[in-house]
PDB file of C-alpha atoms in Angstrom:
ATOM      1  CA  MET A   1     -40.591  37.783-126.744  1.00 58.00           C
ATOM      2  CA  PRO A   2     -37.973  36.007-124.641  1.00 62.00           C
ATOM      3  CA  ILE A   3     -36.456  32.827-126.001  1.00 78.00           C
ATOM      4  CA  ASN A   4     -34.832  29.965-124.194  1.00 86.00           C
ATOM      5  CA  GLU A   5     -31.134  29.116-124.302  1.00 84.00           C
ATOM      6  CA  LYS A   6     -31.587  26.336-126.867  1.00 87.00           C
ATOM      7  CA  GLU A   7     -33.287  28.711-129.330  1.00 90.00           C
ATOM      8  CA  TYR A   8     -30.663  31.401-128.702  1.00 89.00           C
ATOM      9  CA  ASN A   9     -27.830  28.942-129.395  1.00 89.00           C
ATOM     10  CA  GLY A  10     -29.641  27.801-132.536  1.00 91.00           C
ATOM     11  CA  ASN A  11     -29.760  31.404-133.741  1.00 93.00           C
ATOM     12  CA  LEU A  12     -26.030  31.797-133.101  1.00 94.00           C
ATOM     13  CA  PHE A  13     -25.280  28.589-135.047  1.00 95.00           C
ATOM     14  CA  ASP A  14     -27.438  29.927-137.902  1.00 96.00           C
ATOM     15  CA  GLN A  15     -25.353  33.116-137.911  1.00 96.00           C
ATOM     16  CA  LEU A  16     -22.160  31.066-138.095  1.00 96.00           C
ATOM     17  CA  SER A  17     -23.609  29.127-141.033  1.00 97.00           C
ATOM     18  CA  ILE A  18     -24.381  32.349-142.869  1.00 97.00           C
ATOM     19  CA  LEU A  19     -20.821  33.582-142.347  1.00 97.00           C
ATOM     20  CA  GLU A  20     -19.453  30.285-143.687  1.00 97.00           C
ATOM     21  CA  ARG A  21     -21.587  30.539-146.840  1.00 97.00           C
ATOM     22  CA  ILE A  22     -20.479  34.131-147.465  1.00 97.00           C
ATOM     23  CA  GLU A  23     -16.842  33.228-146.805  1.00 97.00           C
ATOM     24  CA  ALA A  24     -17.035  30.411-149.361  1.00 97.00           C
ATOM     25  CA  VAL A  25     -17.985  32.760-152.195  1.00 97.00           C
ATOM     26  CA  THR A  26     -15.823  35.822-151.576  1.00 96.00           C
ATOM     27  CA  ASP A  27     -12.213  36.625-152.327  1.00 95.00           C
ATOM     28  CA  ASP A  28     -12.359  40.152-150.882  1.00 96.00           C
ATOM     29  CA  GLU A  29      -9.732  40.418-148.128  1.00 97.00           C
ATOM     30  CA  LYS A  30     -11.647  43.161-146.287  1.00 97.00           C
ATOM     31  CA  ALA A  31     -14.801  41.057-146.277  1.00 96.00           C
ATOM     32  CA  LEU A  32     -12.891  37.996-145.049  1.00 97.00           C
ATOM     33  CA  LYS A  33     -11.342  40.036-142.235  1.00 98.00           C
ATOM     34  CA  GLN A  34     -14.783  41.287-141.175  1.00 97.00           C
ATOM     35  CA  ILE A  35     -16.190  37.748-141.320  1.00 97.00           C
ATOM     36  CA  SER A  36     -13.399  36.652-138.985  1.00 97.00           C
ATOM     37  CA  ILE A  37     -14.275  39.426-136.524  1.00 97.00           C
ATOM     38  CA  GLU A  38     -17.973  38.558-136.644  1.00 97.00           C
ATOM     39  CA  ARG A  39     -17.213  34.846-136.141  1.00 96.00           C
ATOM     40  CA  ARG A  40     -15.158  35.563-133.001  1.00 95.00           C
ATOM     41  CA  GLN A  41     -17.955  37.710-131.565  1.00 95.00           C
ATOM     42  CA  ILE A  42     -20.574  35.021-132.201  1.00 95.00           C
ATOM     43  CA  GLU A  43     -18.356  32.275-130.789  1.00 93.00           C
ATOM     44  CA  ARG A  44     -17.726  34.374-127.687  1.00 92.00           C
ATOM     45  CA  LYS A  45     -21.482  34.510-127.099  1.00 91.00           C
ATOM     46  CA  LEU A  46     -21.965  30.850-127.941  1.00 88.00           C
ATOM     47  CA  TYR A  47     -19.170  29.409-125.846  1.00 83.00           C
ATOM     48  CA  GLN A  48     -19.254  31.728-122.837  1.00 77.00           C
ATOM     49  CA  GLN A  49     -18.959  30.112-119.447  1.00 68.00           C
ATOM     50  CA  PRO A  50     -22.110  30.192-117.325  1.00 65.00           C
ATOM     51  CA  PRO A  51     -21.857  32.423-114.265  1.00 61.00           C
ATOM     52  CA  SER A  52     -20.597  30.773-111.109  1.00 61.00           C
ATOM     53  CA  ILE A  53     -23.285  30.857-108.457  1.00 64.00           C
ATOM     54  CA  GLN A  54     -21.977  30.295-104.989  1.00 60.00           C
ATOM     55  CA  GLN A  55     -24.371  29.065-102.341  1.00 55.00           C
ATOM     56  CA  PRO A  56     -24.050  30.810 -98.953  1.00 55.00           C
TER      57      PRO A  56
END
């Protein structure tokens, strides 16, 4: 079922919140490194620039 952009962004913010909660309770360096990678991937999706549409 397709979702709109607002719902999609909400899901991405929820994922960031989950990563923050996990990060707060772990001291494992490997886990923290993976959390950092996941955060960058989510932020890339969240903050991507909309495509430029040029009118002819």
